[in-house]
mmCIF file of C-alpha atoms in Angstrom:
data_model
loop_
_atom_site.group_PDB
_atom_site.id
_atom_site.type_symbol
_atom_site.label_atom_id
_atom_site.label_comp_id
_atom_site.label_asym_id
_atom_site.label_seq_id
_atom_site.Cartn_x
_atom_site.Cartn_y
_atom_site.Cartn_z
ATOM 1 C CA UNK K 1 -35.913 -49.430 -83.289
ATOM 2 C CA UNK K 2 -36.182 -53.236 -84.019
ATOM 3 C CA UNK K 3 -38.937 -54.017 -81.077
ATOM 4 C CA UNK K 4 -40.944 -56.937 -81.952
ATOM 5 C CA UNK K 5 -43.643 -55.733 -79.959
ATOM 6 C CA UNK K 6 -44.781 -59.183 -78.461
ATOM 7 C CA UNK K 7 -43.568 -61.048 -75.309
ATOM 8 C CA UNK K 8 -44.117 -64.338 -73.944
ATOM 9 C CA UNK K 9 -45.560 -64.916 -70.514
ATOM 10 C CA UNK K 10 -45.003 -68.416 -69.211
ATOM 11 C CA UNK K 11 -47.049 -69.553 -66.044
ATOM 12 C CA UNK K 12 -45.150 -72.850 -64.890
ATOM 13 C CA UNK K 13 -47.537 -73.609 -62.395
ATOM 14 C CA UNK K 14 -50.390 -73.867 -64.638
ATOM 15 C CA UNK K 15 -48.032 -75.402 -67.563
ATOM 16 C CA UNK K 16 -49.457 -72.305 -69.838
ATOM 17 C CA UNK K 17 -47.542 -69.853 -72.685
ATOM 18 C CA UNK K 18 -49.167 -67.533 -73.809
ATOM 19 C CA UNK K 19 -48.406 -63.911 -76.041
ATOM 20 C CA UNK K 20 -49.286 -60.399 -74.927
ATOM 21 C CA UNK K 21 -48.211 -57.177 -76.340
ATOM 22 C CA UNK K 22 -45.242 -55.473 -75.301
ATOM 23 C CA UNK K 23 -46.156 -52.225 -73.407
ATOM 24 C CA UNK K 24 -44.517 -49.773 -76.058
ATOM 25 C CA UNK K 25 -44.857 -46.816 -73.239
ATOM 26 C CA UNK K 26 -43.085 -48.510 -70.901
ATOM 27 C CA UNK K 27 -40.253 -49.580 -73.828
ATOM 28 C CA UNK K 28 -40.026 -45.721 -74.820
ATOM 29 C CA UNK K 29 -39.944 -44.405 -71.362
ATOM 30 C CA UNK K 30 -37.515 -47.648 -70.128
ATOM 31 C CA UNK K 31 -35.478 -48.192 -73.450
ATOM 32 C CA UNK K 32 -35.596 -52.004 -72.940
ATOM 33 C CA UNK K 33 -33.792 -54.817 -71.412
ATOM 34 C CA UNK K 34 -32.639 -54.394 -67.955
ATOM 35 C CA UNK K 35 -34.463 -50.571 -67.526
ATOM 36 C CA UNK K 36 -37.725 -52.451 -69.177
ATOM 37 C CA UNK K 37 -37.920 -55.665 -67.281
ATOM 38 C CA UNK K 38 -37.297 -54.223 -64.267
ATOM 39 C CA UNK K 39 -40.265 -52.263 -64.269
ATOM 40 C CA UNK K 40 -42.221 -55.404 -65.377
ATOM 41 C CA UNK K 41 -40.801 -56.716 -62.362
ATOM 42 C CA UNK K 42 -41.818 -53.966 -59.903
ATOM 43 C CA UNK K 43 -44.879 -53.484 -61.346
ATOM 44 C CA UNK K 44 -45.899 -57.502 -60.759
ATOM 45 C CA UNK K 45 -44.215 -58.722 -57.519
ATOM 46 C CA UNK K 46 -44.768 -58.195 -54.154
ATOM 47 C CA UNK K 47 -41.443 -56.154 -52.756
ATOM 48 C CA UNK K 48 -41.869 -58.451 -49.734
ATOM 49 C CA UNK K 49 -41.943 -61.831 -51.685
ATOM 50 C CA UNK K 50 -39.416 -65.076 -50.611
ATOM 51 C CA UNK K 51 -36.917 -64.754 -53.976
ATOM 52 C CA UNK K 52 -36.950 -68.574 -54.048
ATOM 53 C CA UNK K 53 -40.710 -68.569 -53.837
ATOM 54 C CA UNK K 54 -43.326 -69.665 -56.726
ATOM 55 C CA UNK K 55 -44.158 -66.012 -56.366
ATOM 56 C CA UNK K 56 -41.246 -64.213 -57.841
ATOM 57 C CA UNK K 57 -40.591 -63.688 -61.202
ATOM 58 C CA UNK K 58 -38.037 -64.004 -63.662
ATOM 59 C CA UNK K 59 -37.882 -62.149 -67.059
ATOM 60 C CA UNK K 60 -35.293 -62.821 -70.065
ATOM 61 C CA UNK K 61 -35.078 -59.609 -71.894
ATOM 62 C CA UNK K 62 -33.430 -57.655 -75.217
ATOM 63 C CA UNK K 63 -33.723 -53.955 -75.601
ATOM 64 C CA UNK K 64 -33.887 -52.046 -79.296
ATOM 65 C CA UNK K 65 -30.696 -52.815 -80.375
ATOM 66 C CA UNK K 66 -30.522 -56.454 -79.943
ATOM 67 C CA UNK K 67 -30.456 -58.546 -82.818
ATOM 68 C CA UNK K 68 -29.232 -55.397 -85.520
ATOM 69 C CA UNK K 69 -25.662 -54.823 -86.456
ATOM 70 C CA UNK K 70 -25.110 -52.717 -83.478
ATOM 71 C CA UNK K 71 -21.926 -53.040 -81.257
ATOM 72 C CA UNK K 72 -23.279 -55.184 -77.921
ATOM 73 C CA UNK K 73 -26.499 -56.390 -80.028
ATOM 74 C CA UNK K 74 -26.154 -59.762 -79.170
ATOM 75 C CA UNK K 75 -27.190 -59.280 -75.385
ATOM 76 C CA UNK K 76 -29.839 -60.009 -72.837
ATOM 77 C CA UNK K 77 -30.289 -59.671 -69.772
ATOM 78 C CA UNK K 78 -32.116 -61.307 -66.980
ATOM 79 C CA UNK K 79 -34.186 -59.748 -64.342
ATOM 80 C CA UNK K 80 -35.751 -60.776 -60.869
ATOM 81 C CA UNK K 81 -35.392 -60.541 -57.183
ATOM 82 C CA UNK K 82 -32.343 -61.604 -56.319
ATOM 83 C CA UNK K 83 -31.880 -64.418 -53.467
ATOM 84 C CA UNK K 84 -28.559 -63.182 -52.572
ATOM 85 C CA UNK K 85 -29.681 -59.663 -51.666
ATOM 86 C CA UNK K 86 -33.380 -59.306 -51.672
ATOM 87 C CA UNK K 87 -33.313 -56.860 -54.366
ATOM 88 C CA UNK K 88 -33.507 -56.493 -58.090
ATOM 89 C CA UNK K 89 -30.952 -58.554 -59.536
ATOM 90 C CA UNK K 90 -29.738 -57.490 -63.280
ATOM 91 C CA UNK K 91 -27.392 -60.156 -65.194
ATOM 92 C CA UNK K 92 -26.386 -59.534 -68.526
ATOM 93 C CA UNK K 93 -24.733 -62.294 -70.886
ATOM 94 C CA UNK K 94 -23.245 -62.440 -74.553
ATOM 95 C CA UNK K 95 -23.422 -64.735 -77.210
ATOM 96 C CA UNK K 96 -26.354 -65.586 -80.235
ATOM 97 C CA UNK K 97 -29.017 -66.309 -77.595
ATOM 98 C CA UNK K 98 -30.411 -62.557 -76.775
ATOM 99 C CA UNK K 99 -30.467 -61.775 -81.059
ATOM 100 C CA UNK K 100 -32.088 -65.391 -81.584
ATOM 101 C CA UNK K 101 -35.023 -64.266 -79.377
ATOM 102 C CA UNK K 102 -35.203 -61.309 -81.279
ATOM 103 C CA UNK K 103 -35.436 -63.373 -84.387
ATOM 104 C CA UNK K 104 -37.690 -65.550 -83.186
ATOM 105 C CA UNK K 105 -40.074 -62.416 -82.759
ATOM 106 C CA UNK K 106 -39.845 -61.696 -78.702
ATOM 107 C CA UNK K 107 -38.652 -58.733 -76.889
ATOM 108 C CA UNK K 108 -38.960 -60.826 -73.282
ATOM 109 C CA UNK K 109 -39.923 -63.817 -71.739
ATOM 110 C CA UNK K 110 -41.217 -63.512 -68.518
ATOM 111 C CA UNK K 111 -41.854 -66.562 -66.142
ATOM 112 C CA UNK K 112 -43.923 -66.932 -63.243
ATOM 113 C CA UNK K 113 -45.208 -69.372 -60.616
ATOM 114 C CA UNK K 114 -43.100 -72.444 -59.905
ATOM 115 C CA UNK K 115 -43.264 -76.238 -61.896
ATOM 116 C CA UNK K 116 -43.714 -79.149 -59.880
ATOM 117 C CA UNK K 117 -41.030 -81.041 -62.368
ATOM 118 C CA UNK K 118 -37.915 -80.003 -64.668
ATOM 119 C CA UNK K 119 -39.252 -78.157 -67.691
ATOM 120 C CA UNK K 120 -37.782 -76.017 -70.325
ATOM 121 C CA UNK K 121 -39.348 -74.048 -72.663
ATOM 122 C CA UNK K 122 -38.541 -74.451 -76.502
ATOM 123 C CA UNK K 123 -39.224 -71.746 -78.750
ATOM 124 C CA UNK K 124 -39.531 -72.031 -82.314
ATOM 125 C CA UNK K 125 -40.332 -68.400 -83.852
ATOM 126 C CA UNK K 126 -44.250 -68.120 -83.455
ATOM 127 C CA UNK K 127 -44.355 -71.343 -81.812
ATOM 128 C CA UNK K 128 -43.623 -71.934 -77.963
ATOM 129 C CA UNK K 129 -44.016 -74.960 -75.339
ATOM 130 C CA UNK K 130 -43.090 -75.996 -72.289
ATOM 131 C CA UNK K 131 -41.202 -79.446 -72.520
ATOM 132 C CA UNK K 132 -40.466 -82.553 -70.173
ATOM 133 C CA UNK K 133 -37.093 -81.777 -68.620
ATOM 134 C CA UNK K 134 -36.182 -84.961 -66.011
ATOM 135 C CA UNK K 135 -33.704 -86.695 -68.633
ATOM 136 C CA UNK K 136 -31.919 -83.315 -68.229
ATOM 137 C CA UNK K 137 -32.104 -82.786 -64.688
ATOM 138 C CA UNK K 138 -28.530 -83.444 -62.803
ATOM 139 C CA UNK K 139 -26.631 -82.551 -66.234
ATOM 140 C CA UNK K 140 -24.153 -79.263 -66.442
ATOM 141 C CA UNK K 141 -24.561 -76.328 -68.733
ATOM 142 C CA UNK K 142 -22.659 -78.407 -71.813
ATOM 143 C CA UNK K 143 -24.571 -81.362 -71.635
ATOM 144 C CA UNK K 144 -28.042 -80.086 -71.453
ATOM 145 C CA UNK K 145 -27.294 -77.637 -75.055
ATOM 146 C CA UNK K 146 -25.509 -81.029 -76.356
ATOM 147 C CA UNK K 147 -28.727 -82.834 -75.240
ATOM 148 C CA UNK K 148 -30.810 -80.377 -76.424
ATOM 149 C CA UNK K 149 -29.054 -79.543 -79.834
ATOM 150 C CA UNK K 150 -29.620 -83.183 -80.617
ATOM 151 C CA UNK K 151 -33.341 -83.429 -79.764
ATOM 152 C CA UNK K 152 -34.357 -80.554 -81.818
ATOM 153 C CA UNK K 153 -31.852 -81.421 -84.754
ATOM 154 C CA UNK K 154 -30.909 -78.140 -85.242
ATOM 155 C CA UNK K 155 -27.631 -76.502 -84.249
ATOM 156 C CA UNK K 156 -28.151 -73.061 -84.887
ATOM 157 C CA UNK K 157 -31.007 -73.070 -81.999
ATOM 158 C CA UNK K 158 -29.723 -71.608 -78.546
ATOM 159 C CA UNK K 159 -29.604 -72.706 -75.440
ATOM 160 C CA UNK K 160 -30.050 -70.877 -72.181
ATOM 161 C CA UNK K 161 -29.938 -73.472 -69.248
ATOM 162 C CA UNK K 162 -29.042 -74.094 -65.440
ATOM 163 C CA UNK K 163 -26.161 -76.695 -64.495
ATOM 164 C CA UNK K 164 -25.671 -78.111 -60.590
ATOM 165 C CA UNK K 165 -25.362 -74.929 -58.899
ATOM 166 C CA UNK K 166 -28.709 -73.299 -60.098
ATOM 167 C CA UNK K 167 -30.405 -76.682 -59.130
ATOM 168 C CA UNK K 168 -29.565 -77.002 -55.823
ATOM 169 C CA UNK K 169 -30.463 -72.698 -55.440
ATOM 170 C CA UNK K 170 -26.842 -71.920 -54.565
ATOM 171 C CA UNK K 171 -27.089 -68.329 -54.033
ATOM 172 C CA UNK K 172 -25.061 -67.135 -56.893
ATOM 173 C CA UNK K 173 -25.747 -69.554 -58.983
ATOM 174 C CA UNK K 174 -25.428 -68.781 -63.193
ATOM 175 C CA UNK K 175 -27.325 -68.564 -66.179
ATOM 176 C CA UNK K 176 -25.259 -70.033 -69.038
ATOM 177 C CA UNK K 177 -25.778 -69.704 -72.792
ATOM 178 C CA UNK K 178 -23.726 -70.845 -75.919
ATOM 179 C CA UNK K 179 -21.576 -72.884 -73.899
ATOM 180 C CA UNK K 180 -19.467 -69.985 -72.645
ATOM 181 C CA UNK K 181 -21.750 -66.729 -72.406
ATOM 182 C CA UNK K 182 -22.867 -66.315 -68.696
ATOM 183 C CA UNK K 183 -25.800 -64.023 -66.804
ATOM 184 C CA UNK K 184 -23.285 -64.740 -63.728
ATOM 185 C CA UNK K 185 -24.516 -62.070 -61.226
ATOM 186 C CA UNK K 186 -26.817 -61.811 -58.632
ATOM 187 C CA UNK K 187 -27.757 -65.696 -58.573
ATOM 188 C CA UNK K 188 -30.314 -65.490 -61.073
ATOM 189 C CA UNK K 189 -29.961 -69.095 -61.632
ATOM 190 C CA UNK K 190 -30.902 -70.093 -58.434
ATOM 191 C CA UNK K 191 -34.449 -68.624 -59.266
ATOM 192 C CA UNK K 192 -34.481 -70.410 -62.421
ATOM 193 C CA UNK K 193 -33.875 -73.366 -59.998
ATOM 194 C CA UNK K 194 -36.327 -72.545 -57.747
ATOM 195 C CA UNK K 195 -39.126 -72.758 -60.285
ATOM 196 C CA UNK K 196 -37.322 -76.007 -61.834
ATOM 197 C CA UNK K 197 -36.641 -74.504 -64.854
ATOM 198 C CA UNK K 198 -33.786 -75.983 -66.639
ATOM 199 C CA UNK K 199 -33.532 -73.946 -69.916
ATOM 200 C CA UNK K 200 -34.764 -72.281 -72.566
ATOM 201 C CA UNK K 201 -34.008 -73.191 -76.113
ATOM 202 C CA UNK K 202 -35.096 -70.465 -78.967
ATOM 203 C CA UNK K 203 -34.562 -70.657 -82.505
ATOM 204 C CA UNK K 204 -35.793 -68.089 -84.811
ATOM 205 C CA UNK K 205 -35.728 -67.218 -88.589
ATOM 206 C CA UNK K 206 -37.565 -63.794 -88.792
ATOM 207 C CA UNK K 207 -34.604 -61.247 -88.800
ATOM 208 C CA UNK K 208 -35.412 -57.817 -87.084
ATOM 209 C CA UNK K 209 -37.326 -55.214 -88.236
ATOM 210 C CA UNK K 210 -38.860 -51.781 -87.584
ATOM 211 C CA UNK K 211 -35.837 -49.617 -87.975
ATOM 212 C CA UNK K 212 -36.874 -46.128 -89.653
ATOM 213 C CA UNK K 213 -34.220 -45.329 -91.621
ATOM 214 C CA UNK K 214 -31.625 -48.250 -91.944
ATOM 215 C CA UNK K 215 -29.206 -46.704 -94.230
ATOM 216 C CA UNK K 216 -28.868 -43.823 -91.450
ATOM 217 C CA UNK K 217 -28.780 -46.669 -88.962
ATOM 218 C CA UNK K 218 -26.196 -48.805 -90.533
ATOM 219 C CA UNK K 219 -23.996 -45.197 -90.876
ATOM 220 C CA UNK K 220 -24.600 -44.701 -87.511
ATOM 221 C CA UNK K 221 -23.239 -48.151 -86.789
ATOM 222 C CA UNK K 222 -20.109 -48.037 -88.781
ATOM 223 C CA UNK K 223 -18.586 -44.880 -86.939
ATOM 224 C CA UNK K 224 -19.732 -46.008 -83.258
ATOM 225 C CA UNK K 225 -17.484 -49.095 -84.182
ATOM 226 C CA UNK K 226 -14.399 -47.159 -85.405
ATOM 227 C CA UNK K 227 -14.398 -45.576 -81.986
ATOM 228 C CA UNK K 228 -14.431 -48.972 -80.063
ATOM 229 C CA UNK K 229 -11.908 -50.281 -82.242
ATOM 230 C CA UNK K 230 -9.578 -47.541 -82.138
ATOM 231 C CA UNK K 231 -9.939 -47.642 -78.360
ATOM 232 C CA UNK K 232 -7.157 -49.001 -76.594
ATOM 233 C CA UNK K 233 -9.547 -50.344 -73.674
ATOM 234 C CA UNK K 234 -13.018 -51.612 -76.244
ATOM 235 C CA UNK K 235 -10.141 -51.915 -79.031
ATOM 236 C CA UNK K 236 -7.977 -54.121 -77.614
ATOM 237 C CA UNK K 237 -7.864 -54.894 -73.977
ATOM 238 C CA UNK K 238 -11.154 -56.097 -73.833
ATOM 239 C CA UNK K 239 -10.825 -58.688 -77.136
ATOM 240 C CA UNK K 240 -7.828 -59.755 -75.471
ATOM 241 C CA UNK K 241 -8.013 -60.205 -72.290
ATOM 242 C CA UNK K 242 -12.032 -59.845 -71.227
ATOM 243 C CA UNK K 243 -13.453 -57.977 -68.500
ATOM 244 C CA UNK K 244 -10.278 -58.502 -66.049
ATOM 245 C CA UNK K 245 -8.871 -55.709 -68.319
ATOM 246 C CA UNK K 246 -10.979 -53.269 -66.556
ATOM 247 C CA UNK K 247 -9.273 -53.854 -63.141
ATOM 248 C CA UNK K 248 -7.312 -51.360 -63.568
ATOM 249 C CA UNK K 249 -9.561 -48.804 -65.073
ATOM 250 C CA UNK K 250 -11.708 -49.608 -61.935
ATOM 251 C CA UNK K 251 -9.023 -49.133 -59.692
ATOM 252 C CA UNK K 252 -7.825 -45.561 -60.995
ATOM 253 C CA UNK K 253 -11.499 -44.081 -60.457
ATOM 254 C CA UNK K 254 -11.672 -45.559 -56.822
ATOM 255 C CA UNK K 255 -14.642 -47.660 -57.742
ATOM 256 C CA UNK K 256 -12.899 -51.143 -57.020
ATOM 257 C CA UNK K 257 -14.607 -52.703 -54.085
ATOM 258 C CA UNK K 258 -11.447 -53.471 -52.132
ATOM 259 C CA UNK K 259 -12.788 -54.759 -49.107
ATOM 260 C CA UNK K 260 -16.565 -54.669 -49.370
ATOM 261 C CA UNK K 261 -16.082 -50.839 -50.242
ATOM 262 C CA UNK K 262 -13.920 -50.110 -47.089
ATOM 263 C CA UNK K 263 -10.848 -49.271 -48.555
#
C-alpha cells in the first residue's frame, strides 16, 4: 500500500526532530493508524505513567490507505494515554490534514517529553522544525490556522492545533484540524496541552506511492464507492446529517450507552 516508510520522532524536551524508519512488521501485522500507533505506544510508555506527564506520548498517525483515492483516505488518528480514563485513547478526525502528512512523506509523528514553552512543529515535506509558539498561545482553533496560514504564506498547508480547552488540560479537550475536522475523543488535546504543544502545520507535495498494481487499486476503489453511495446510511444519512444519523442504527443493536450502559 502507499506507506512512506519514515516517521518523525519529536523530543520536545530536548527541542530535537529527527527521522527513523517505520517498523514495516509492525505496519503488516498492525495495518496502520490507530492498530499501529497503539503498539508504538505500548511498546514505549510505562502503563503506570501520569497521562499529563512529560512521560507520555502522543502519536499522529495514517494507515495504508490514507492519502489514495480510497473512501475514508483523508484520516488520522491520534494515539496516547488518555487523561480521562487512564487508558489508550484513539481519536480519529477528517479533513486534508491526515493525506497532507502522507504527502509530505510521513506515516506518524510521534511526540515525546514535554516543552518548557508553546511550540508547534511545521513540516514542510523532507523538512521539519519545531517553532516559537507564545504569539499563539491563548488563541482558539480558527485563529491559530489563520495565524499560521499567514506566516507560512501558503494556504494549502494544514493545520492541526489546540484552542482554550486543550491549554488549560480540560479532560476532554479536542484536537482540531481544517477549521472543522475534530480528533474529539478521549481528551487527546489535553496531552497536547500538557506538553505545550499548540499545533502542527504540514504541507507536502510528494503524492503517495508504493501501490502494486494501481489500475487494480483504482477498480477496487470505484466499486467499494458504489456500495457507500447506494447505501441509504454511508449514501445519504451520513452526507446529510453526520454522525447523529447513526443514533438510531445504534439504538436498534442495543449498543447506545443509555445511561452509562445501564439501560
Amino acid at each position: 500500500m502507499s506507506w512512506a516508510g519514515k516517521i518523525l520522532r519529536v523530543n520536545l524536551t530536548a527541542g530535537t526532530v529527527t527521522s527513523e524508519p517505520l517498523r514495516m512488521d509492525w505496519a503488516k501485522q498492525y495495518l496502520g493508524s490507530r492498530g499501529l500507533a497503539s503498539k508504538y505506544l505500548v511498546e514505549e510508555i510505562d502503563p503506570q505513567v501520569d497521562p499529563l506527564s512529560p512521560g507520555n506520548k502522543i502519536i499522529w498517525a495514517t494507515g495504508p490507505l490514507t492519502g489514495t483515492m480510497a473512501s475514508t483516505g483523508g484520516r488520522y488518528t491520534v494515539v496516547t494515554k488518555g487523561p480521562l480514563t487512564g487508558a489508550i485513547a484513539c481519536s480519529n478526525s477528517g479533513g486534508y490534514w491526515g493525506a497532507e502528512l502522507k504527502f509530505a512523506g510521513w506515516d506518524m509523528v510521534i511526540f515525546e517529553g514535554a516543552s518548557a514553552k508553546p511550540v508547534y512543529l511545521s513540516i514542510e515535506n523532507d523538512k521539519a522544525e519545531l517553532k516559537d509558539a507564545a504569539h499563539l498561545w491563548g488563541k482558539t482553533v480558527w485563529e491559530t490556522e489563520e495565524h499560521i496560514k499567514k506566516a507560512h504564506q501558503d494556504p494549502l498547508c494544514r493545520v492541526s492545533s489546540i484552542g482554550g480547552a486543550g491549554e488549560n488540560q480540560v479532560l476532554f479537550a479536542a484536537v482540531v484540524n481544517d477549521l472543522h475536522r475534530a480528533a474529539g475523543r478521549s481528551g487527546v488535546g489535553a496531552v497536547m496541552g500538557s506538553k505545550m504543544l499548540k499545533a502542527i502545520v504540514v504541507r507536502g507535495t510528494q503524492g503517495v506511492g508504493n501501490i502494486a498494481n494501481p489500475k487494480a487499486f483504482m477498480a477496487a476503489i470505484a466499486d467499494k464507492k458504489k456500495i457507500l453511495a447506494d447505501n441509504a446510511v454511508t449514501g445519504q444519512g451520513l452526507p446529510t446529517y453526520g454522525t447523529q444519523v447513526l443514533m438510531s442504527v445504534i439504538n436498534e443493536v442495543g449498543a447506545l450507552p443509555t445511561r452509562n450502559h445501564r439501560d
